Amino acid sequence: AAPLLCAGLIGYRAYRMAGDARVIGLYGFGAAAHILVQIAVWQGRDVFAFTRADDEAGQSFARATGCAWAGPVEAQPPDALDAAILFAPVGDLVPLALKATRKGGQVICAGIHMSDIPSFPYRHLWQERVIRSVANLTREDGLEFLPLAAAAGVRTHVIALPLEQANAALDRLRRGAVQGALVLINPTT
């Protein structure tokens, strides 16, 4: 349940901000994205996953969990996005996501932190595109999300590691070497 209560909830809050978007791009395909794609597909939406250019395993994992397309962050998706949700804390992705988003679409930055967003041509924002951020989740998010996840039959892919391997776990996350969610287990509990 750990991935649902953390990554799932913050991801769901970002997903809710996307409203009725039919084509959604997920930038950074990890703990939150592998949960959200299952809900979005269950609701009849098309989901595209964007990963690091050399992350063929991550792209394959994204397709296996329901994404209609998966490719590198620099690529243009098969269709313009109604909404892009950025889980990767990389500010350089914001202009790329804006470029892939249709007129009137939105880019939702779902991380707790992000590197600085670089300057970009105004034409990528023009035509009523919106950039938003997610600050916190609420109890209401949980009350909506958990029954929805159950109804959609969400299956989490979890890698459990002992707490003493926390530094190695963080390194794996930084390198993008985790498919799904990584959970630390305290052996004394």
mmCIF file of C-alpha atoms in Angstrom:
data_model
loop_
_atom_site.group_PDB
_atom_site.id
_atom_site.type_symbol
_atom_site.label_atom_id
_atom_site.label_comp_id
_atom_site.label_asym_id
_atom_site.label_seq_id
_atom_site.Cartn_x
_atom_site.Cartn_y
_atom_site.Cartn_z
ATOM 1 C CA ALA A 1 0.000 0.000 0.000
ATOM 2 C CA ALA A 2 2.964 2.370 0.469
ATOM 3 C CA PRO A 3 3.131 3.445 -3.210
ATOM 4 C CA LEU A 4 -0.593 4.228 -3.217
ATOM 5 C CA LEU A 5 -0.370 6.388 -0.093
ATOM 6 C CA CYS A 6 2.580 8.467 -1.259
ATOM 7 C CA ALA A 7 3.296 8.474 -4.987
ATOM 8 C CA GLY A 8 -0.256 7.451 -5.811
ATOM 9 C CA LEU A 9 -1.859 10.288 -3.878
ATOM 10 C CA ILE A 10 0.396 13.087 -5.090
ATOM 11 C CA GLY A 11 0.144 11.681 -8.605
ATOM 12 C CA TYR A 12 -3.630 11.569 -8.347
ATOM 13 C CA ARG A 13 -3.754 15.202 -7.244
ATOM 14 C CA ALA A 14 -1.787 16.172 -10.369
ATOM 15 C CA TYR A 15 -4.010 13.910 -12.484
ATOM 16 C CA ARG A 16 -7.138 15.613 -11.094
ATOM 17 C CA MET A 17 -5.692 18.967 -12.138
ATOM 18 C CA ALA A 18 -5.584 17.634 -15.708
ATOM 19 C CA GLY A 19 -9.394 17.584 -15.650
ATOM 20 C CA ASP A 20 -10.986 15.853 -18.623
ATOM 21 C CA ALA A 21 -7.776 15.678 -20.681
ATOM 22 C CA ARG A 22 -8.068 12.798 -23.166
ATOM 23 C CA VAL A 23 -4.386 12.639 -24.141
ATOM 24 C CA ILE A 24 -1.962 12.802 -21.228
ATOM 25 C CA GLY A 25 1.824 12.796 -21.235
ATOM 26 C CA LEU A 26 3.725 11.533 -18.193
ATOM 27 C CA TYR A 27 7.298 12.820 -17.925
ATOM 28 C CA GLY A 28 9.333 10.529 -15.709
ATOM 29 C CA PHE A 29 7.863 7.044 -15.523
ATOM 30 C CA GLY A 30 8.283 5.828 -11.962
ATOM 31 C CA ALA A 31 6.294 5.302 -8.781
ATOM 32 C CA ALA A 32 3.438 7.734 -9.474
ATOM 33 C CA ALA A 33 3.247 7.340 -13.248
ATOM 34 C CA HIS A 34 2.990 3.544 -13.216
ATOM 35 C CA ILE A 35 -0.071 3.883 -10.974
ATOM 36 C CA LEU A 36 -1.739 6.749 -12.847
ATOM 37 C CA VAL A 37 -1.457 5.161 -16.271
ATOM 38 C CA GLN A 38 -3.596 2.264 -15.055
ATOM 39 C CA ILE A 39 -6.354 4.608 -13.872
ATOM 40 C CA ALA A 40 -6.197 6.802 -16.978
ATOM 41 C CA VAL A 41 -6.395 3.836 -19.364
ATOM 42 C CA TRP A 42 -9.229 2.336 -17.300
ATOM 43 C CA GLN A 43 -11.044 5.663 -17.805
ATOM 44 C CA GLY A 44 -10.496 5.486 -21.573
ATOM 45 C CA ARG A 45 -7.695 8.037 -21.910
ATOM 46 C CA ASP A 46 -4.568 7.790 -24.043
ATOM 47 C CA VAL A 47 -1.318 8.035 -22.120
ATOM 48 C CA PHE A 48 2.156 8.688 -23.494
ATOM 49 C CA ALA A 49 5.265 8.167 -21.363
ATOM 50 C CA PHE A 50 8.444 10.196 -21.667
ATOM 51 C CA THR A 51 11.692 8.838 -20.235
ATOM 52 C CA ARG A 52 15.405 9.446 -20.540
ATOM 53 C CA ALA A 53 16.581 8.821 -24.092
ATOM 54 C CA ASP A 54 18.564 5.712 -23.178
ATOM 55 C CA ASP A 55 15.892 4.186 -20.924
ATOM 56 C CA GLU A 56 14.532 1.478 -23.199
ATOM 57 C CA ALA A 57 13.638 -0.676 -20.182
ATOM 58 C CA GLY A 58 11.557 2.173 -18.733
ATOM 59 C CA GLN A 59 9.819 2.723 -22.067
ATOM 60 C CA SER A 60 9.035 -0.984 -22.296
ATOM 61 C CA PHE A 61 7.704 -0.939 -18.709
ATOM 62 C CA ALA A 62 5.505 2.062 -19.581
ATOM 63 C CA ARG A 63 4.003 0.264 -22.585
ATOM 64 C CA ALA A 64 3.480 -2.888 -20.499
ATOM 65 C CA THR A 65 1.511 -0.919 -17.893
ATOM 66 C CA GLY A 66 -0.794 0.586 -20.518
ATOM 67 C CA CYS A 67 0.871 3.532 -22.257
ATOM 68 C CA ALA A 68 -0.091 3.847 -25.920
ATOM 69 C CA TRP A 69 3.363 5.261 -26.706
ATOM 70 C CA ALA A 70 6.657 5.647 -24.860
ATOM 71 C CA GLY A 71 9.747 7.505 -25.985
ATOM 72 C CA PRO A 72 12.496 9.915 -25.018
ATOM 73 C CA VAL A 73 11.640 13.297 -23.482
ATOM 74 C CA GLU A 74 13.014 15.083 -26.552
ATOM 75 C CA ALA A 75 10.565 13.324 -28.907
ATOM 76 C CA GLN A 76 7.246 14.689 -30.073
ATOM 77 C CA PRO A 77 4.402 12.280 -29.207
ATOM 78 C CA PRO A 78 2.098 10.808 -31.881
ATOM 79 C CA ASP A 79 -0.643 13.282 -30.859
ATOM 80 C CA ALA A 80 -0.535 16.668 -29.134
ATOM 81 C CA LEU A 81 -1.065 16.400 -25.390
ATOM 82 C CA ASP A 82 -4.105 17.846 -23.639
ATOM 83 C CA ALA A 83 -2.074 17.764 -20.428
ATOM 84 C CA ALA A 84 1.465 16.892 -19.424
ATOM 85 C CA ILE A 85 2.304 15.799 -15.883
ATOM 86 C CA LEU A 86 5.950 16.126 -14.889
ATOM 87 C CA PHE A 87 7.136 13.777 -12.161
ATOM 88 C CA ALA A 88 10.820 14.107 -12.999
ATOM 89 C CA PRO A 89 12.233 17.062 -11.009
ATOM 90 C CA VAL A 90 13.962 18.496 -14.065
ATOM 91 C CA GLY A 91 13.096 22.081 -15.003
ATOM 92 C CA ASP A 92 14.457 21.565 -18.533
ATOM 93 C CA LEU A 93 11.425 19.342 -19.201
ATOM 94 C CA VAL A 94 8.915 22.193 -18.851
ATOM 95 C CA PRO A 95 9.676 23.775 -22.266
ATOM 96 C CA LEU A 96 9.705 20.320 -23.890
ATOM 97 C CA ALA A 97 6.325 19.490 -22.358
ATOM 98 C CA LEU A 98 4.870 22.846 -23.427
ATOM 99 C CA LYS A 99 6.050 22.184 -26.968
ATOM 100 C CA ALA A 100 4.252 18.806 -26.956
ATOM 101 C CA THR A 101 1.030 20.270 -25.514
ATOM 102 C CA ARG A 102 -1.850 21.501 -27.672
ATOM 103 C CA LYS A 103 -3.281 25.021 -27.589
ATOM 104 C CA GLY A 104 -5.127 25.518 -24.305
ATOM 105 C CA GLY A 105 -3.429 22.505 -22.716
ATOM 106 C CA GLN A 106 -1.572 22.464 -19.452
ATOM 107 C CA VAL A 107 1.718 21.342 -17.980
ATOM 108 C CA ILE A 108 1.471 20.203 -14.364
ATOM 109 C CA CYS A 109 4.663 20.076 -12.306
ATOM 110 C CA ALA A 110 3.956 17.369 -9.724
ATOM 111 C CA GLY A 111 7.229 17.171 -7.834
ATOM 112 C CA ILE A 112 8.033 18.465 -4.372
ATOM 113 C CA HIS A 113 11.046 20.189 -5.872
ATOM 114 C CA MET A 114 12.402 20.857 -9.346
ATOM 115 C CA SER A 115 15.533 22.330 -10.824
ATOM 116 C CA ASP A 116 15.166 25.807 -12.292
ATOM 117 C CA ILE A 117 13.010 26.144 -15.380
ATOM 118 C CA PRO A 118 15.117 27.631 -18.173
ATOM 119 C CA SER A 119 14.100 30.503 -20.383
ATOM 120 C CA PHE A 120 12.067 29.388 -23.391
ATOM 121 C CA PRO A 121 10.426 30.989 -26.426
ATOM 122 C CA TYR A 122 7.073 32.564 -25.611
ATOM 123 C CA ARG A 123 5.484 30.739 -28.560
ATOM 124 C CA HIS A 124 5.613 27.511 -26.491
ATOM 125 C CA LEU A 125 3.366 29.090 -23.845
ATOM 126 C CA TRP A 126 1.260 31.206 -26.205
ATOM 127 C CA GLN A 127 -2.296 30.228 -27.113
ATOM 128 C CA GLU A 128 -3.461 29.786 -23.543
ATOM 129 C CA ARG A 129 -1.197 26.973 -22.447
ATOM 130 C CA VAL A 130 -0.910 26.819 -18.654
ATOM 131 C CA ILE A 131 1.896 25.819 -16.272
ATOM 132 C CA ARG A 132 0.731 24.646 -12.812
ATOM 133 C CA SER A 133 2.319 23.096 -9.760
ATOM 134 C CA VAL A 134 1.112 20.675 -7.106
ATOM 135 C CA ALA A 135 1.782 21.658 -3.515
ATOM 136 C CA ASN A 136 0.161 19.107 -1.225
ATOM 137 C CA LEU A 137 -2.377 16.373 -1.160
ATOM 138 C CA THR A 138 -5.504 16.391 0.965
ATOM 139 C CA ARG A 139 -7.622 13.907 2.860
ATOM 140 C CA GLU A 140 -10.250 14.365 0.144
ATOM 141 C CA ASP A 141 -7.693 13.226 -2.446
ATOM 142 C CA GLY A 142 -7.262 9.992 -0.493
ATOM 143 C CA LEU A 143 -10.998 9.471 -0.122
ATOM 144 C CA GLU A 144 -11.395 9.766 -3.901
ATOM 145 C CA PHE A 145 -8.216 8.042 -5.024
ATOM 146 C CA LEU A 146 -8.131 4.811 -3.003
ATOM 147 C CA PRO A 147 -11.597 3.563 -4.092
ATOM 148 C CA LEU A 148 -10.783 4.609 -7.667
ATOM 149 C CA ALA A 149 -7.503 2.661 -7.583
ATOM 150 C CA ALA A 150 -9.372 -0.397 -6.286
ATOM 151 C CA ALA A 151 -12.096 -0.106 -8.947
ATOM 152 C CA ALA A 152 -9.483 0.274 -11.698
ATOM 153 C CA GLY A 153 -7.633 -2.808 -10.430
ATOM 154 C CA VAL A 154 -4.373 -0.904 -9.962
ATOM 155 C CA ARG A 155 -1.368 -3.168 -9.456
ATOM 156 C CA THR A 156 1.776 -1.612 -8.075
ATOM 157 C CA HIS A 157 5.223 -2.790 -9.024
ATOM 158 C CA VAL A 158 7.263 -2.580 -5.817
ATOM 159 C CA ILE A 159 10.927 -3.130 -5.106
ATOM 160 C CA ALA A 160 11.446 -3.516 -1.341
ATOM 161 C CA LEU A 161 14.865 -2.864 0.151
ATOM 162 C CA PRO A 162 16.046 -2.876 3.769
ATOM 163 C CA LEU A 163 16.326 0.551 5.389
ATOM 164 C CA GLU A 164 20.111 0.253 5.688
ATOM 165 C CA GLN A 165 20.280 0.339 1.871
ATOM 166 C CA ALA A 166 18.628 3.790 1.734
ATOM 167 C CA ASN A 167 21.639 5.490 0.121
ATOM 168 C CA ALA A 168 21.870 2.811 -2.559
ATOM 169 C CA ALA A 169 18.115 3.140 -3.115
ATOM 170 C CA LEU A 170 18.413 6.913 -3.594
ATOM 171 C CA ASP A 171 21.253 6.360 -6.044
ATOM 172 C CA ARG A 172 19.096 3.934 -8.046
ATOM 173 C CA LEU A 173 16.308 6.522 -8.167
ATOM 174 C CA ARG A 174 18.703 9.275 -9.324
ATOM 175 C CA ARG A 175 19.999 7.043 -12.108
ATOM 176 C CA GLY A 176 16.496 6.053 -13.196
ATOM 177 C CA ALA A 177 17.236 2.413 -12.387
ATOM 178 C CA VAL A 178 13.863 1.667 -10.762
ATOM 179 C CA GLN A 179 10.744 0.440 -12.510
ATOM 180 C CA GLY A 180 7.706 1.197 -10.388
ATOM 181 C CA ALA A 181 8.086 2.129 -6.723
ATOM 182 C CA LEU A 182 10.978 1.599 -4.367
ATOM 183 C CA VAL A 183 10.010 1.016 -0.721
ATOM 184 C CA LEU A 184 12.357 0.891 2.267
ATOM 185 C CA ILE A 185 11.549 -1.719 4.911
ATOM 186 C CA ASN A 186 12.545 -1.318 8.559
ATOM 187 C CA PRO A 187 13.499 -4.844 9.701
ATOM 188 C CA THR A 188 12.734 -4.072 13.366
ATOM 189 C CA THR A 189 9.013 -3.563 12.789
#
